[in-house]
mmCIF file of C-alpha atoms in Angstrom:
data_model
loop_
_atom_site.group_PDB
_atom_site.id
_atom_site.type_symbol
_atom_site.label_atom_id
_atom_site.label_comp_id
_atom_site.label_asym_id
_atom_site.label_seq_id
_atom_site.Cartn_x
_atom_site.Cartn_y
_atom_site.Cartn_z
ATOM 1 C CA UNK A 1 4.999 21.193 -31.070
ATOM 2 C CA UNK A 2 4.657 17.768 -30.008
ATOM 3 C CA UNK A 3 4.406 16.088 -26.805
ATOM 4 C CA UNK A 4 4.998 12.270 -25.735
ATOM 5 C CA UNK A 5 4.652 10.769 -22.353
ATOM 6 C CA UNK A 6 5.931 7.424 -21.413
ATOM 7 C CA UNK A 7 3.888 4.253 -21.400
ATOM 8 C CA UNK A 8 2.320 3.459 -17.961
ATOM 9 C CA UNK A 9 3.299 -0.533 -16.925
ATOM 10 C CA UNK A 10 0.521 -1.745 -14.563
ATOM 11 C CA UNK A 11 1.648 -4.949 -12.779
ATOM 12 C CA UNK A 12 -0.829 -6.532 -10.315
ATOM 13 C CA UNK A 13 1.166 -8.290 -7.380
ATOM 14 C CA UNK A 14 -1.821 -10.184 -5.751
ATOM 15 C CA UNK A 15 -5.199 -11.036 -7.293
ATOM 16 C CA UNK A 16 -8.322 -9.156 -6.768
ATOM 17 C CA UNK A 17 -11.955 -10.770 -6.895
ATOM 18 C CA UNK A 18 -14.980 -9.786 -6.717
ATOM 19 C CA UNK A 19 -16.088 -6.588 -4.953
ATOM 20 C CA UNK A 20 -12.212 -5.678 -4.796
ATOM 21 C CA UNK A 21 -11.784 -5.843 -8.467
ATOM 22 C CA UNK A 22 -15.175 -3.903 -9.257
ATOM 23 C CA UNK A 23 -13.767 -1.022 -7.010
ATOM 24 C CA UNK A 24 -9.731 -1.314 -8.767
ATOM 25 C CA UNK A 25 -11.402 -0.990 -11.672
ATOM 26 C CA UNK A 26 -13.386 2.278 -11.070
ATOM 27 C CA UNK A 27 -10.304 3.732 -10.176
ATOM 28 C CA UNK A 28 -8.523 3.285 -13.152
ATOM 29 C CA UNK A 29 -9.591 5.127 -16.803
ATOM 30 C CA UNK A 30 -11.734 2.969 -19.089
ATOM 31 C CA UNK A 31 -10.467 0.406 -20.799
ATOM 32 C CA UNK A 32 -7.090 -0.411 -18.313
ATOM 33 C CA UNK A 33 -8.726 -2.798 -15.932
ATOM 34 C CA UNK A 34 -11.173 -5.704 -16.971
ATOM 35 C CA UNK A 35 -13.159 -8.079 -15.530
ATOM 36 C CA UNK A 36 -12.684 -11.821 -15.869
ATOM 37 C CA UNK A 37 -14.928 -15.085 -14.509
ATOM 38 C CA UNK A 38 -12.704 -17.305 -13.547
ATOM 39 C CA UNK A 39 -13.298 -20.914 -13.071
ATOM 40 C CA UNK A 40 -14.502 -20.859 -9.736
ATOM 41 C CA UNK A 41 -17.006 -18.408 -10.912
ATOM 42 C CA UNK A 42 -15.594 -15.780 -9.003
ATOM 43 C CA UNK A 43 -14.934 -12.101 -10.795
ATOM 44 C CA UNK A 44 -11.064 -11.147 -11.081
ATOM 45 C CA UNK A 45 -9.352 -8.344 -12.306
ATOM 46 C CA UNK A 46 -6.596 -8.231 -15.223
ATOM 47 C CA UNK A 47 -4.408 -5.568 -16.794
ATOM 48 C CA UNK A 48 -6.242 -4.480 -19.984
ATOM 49 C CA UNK A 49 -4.693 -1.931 -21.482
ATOM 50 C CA UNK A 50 -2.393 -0.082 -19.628
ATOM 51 C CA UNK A 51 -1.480 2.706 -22.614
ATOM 52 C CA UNK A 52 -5.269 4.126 -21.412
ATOM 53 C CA UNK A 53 -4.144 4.615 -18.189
ATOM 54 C CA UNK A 54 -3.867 8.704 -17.071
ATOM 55 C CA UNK A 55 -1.546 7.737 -14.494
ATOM 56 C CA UNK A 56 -3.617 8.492 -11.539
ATOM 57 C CA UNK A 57 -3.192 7.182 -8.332
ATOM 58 C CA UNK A 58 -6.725 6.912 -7.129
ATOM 59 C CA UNK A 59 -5.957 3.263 -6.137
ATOM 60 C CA UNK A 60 -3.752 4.188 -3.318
ATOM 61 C CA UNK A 61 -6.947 5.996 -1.395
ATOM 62 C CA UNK A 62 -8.275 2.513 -0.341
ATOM 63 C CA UNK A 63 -6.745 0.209 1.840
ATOM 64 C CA UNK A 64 -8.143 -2.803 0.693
ATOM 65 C CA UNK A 65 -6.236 -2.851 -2.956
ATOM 66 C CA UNK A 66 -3.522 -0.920 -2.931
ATOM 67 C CA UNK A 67 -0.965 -3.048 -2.034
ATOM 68 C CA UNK A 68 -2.317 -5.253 -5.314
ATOM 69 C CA UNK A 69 -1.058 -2.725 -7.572
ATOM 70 C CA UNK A 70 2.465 -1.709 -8.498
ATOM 71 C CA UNK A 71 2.492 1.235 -10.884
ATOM 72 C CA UNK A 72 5.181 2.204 -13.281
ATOM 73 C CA UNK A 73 6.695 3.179 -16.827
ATOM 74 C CA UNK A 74 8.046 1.737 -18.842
ATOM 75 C CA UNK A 75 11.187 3.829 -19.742
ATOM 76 C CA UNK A 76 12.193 3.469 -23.399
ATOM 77 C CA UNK A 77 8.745 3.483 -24.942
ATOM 78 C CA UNK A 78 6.994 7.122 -25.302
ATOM 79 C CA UNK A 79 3.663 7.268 -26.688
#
């Protein structure tokens, strides 16, 4: 048997620096979240790899992010 699961579409609506985008990215699987220096010098989050992503919702627990993060599939694309 096989199984397939659709692909996970992470869309950030705000940016995150700094301490903010350390902690989105510990709640997020390895790999889906990384961790850019931006011009100002200032540490910002991006949208890796989604397809890593276990689809949990760990982001939601703190207040401080989780209106930065929209989380979705995308619904023609099974992995």
């Amino acid at each position: 048997t096989a199984t397939y699961r659709l692909l996970p579409d992470i869309q950030l609506t705000r940016p995150v620096k700094n301490e903010q985008a350390e902690l989105l990215q510990k709640c997020f699987s390895p790999g889906v979240i990384e961790l850019v220096e931006n011009r100002n010098g200032e540490v910002e989050a991006k949208v890796k790899d989604a397809r890593y992503d276990s689809c949990s919702r760990n982001v939601f627990r703190h207040d401080s992010i989780k209106d930065a993060v929209q989380l979705g599939r995308v619904p023609d694309h099974f992995i």
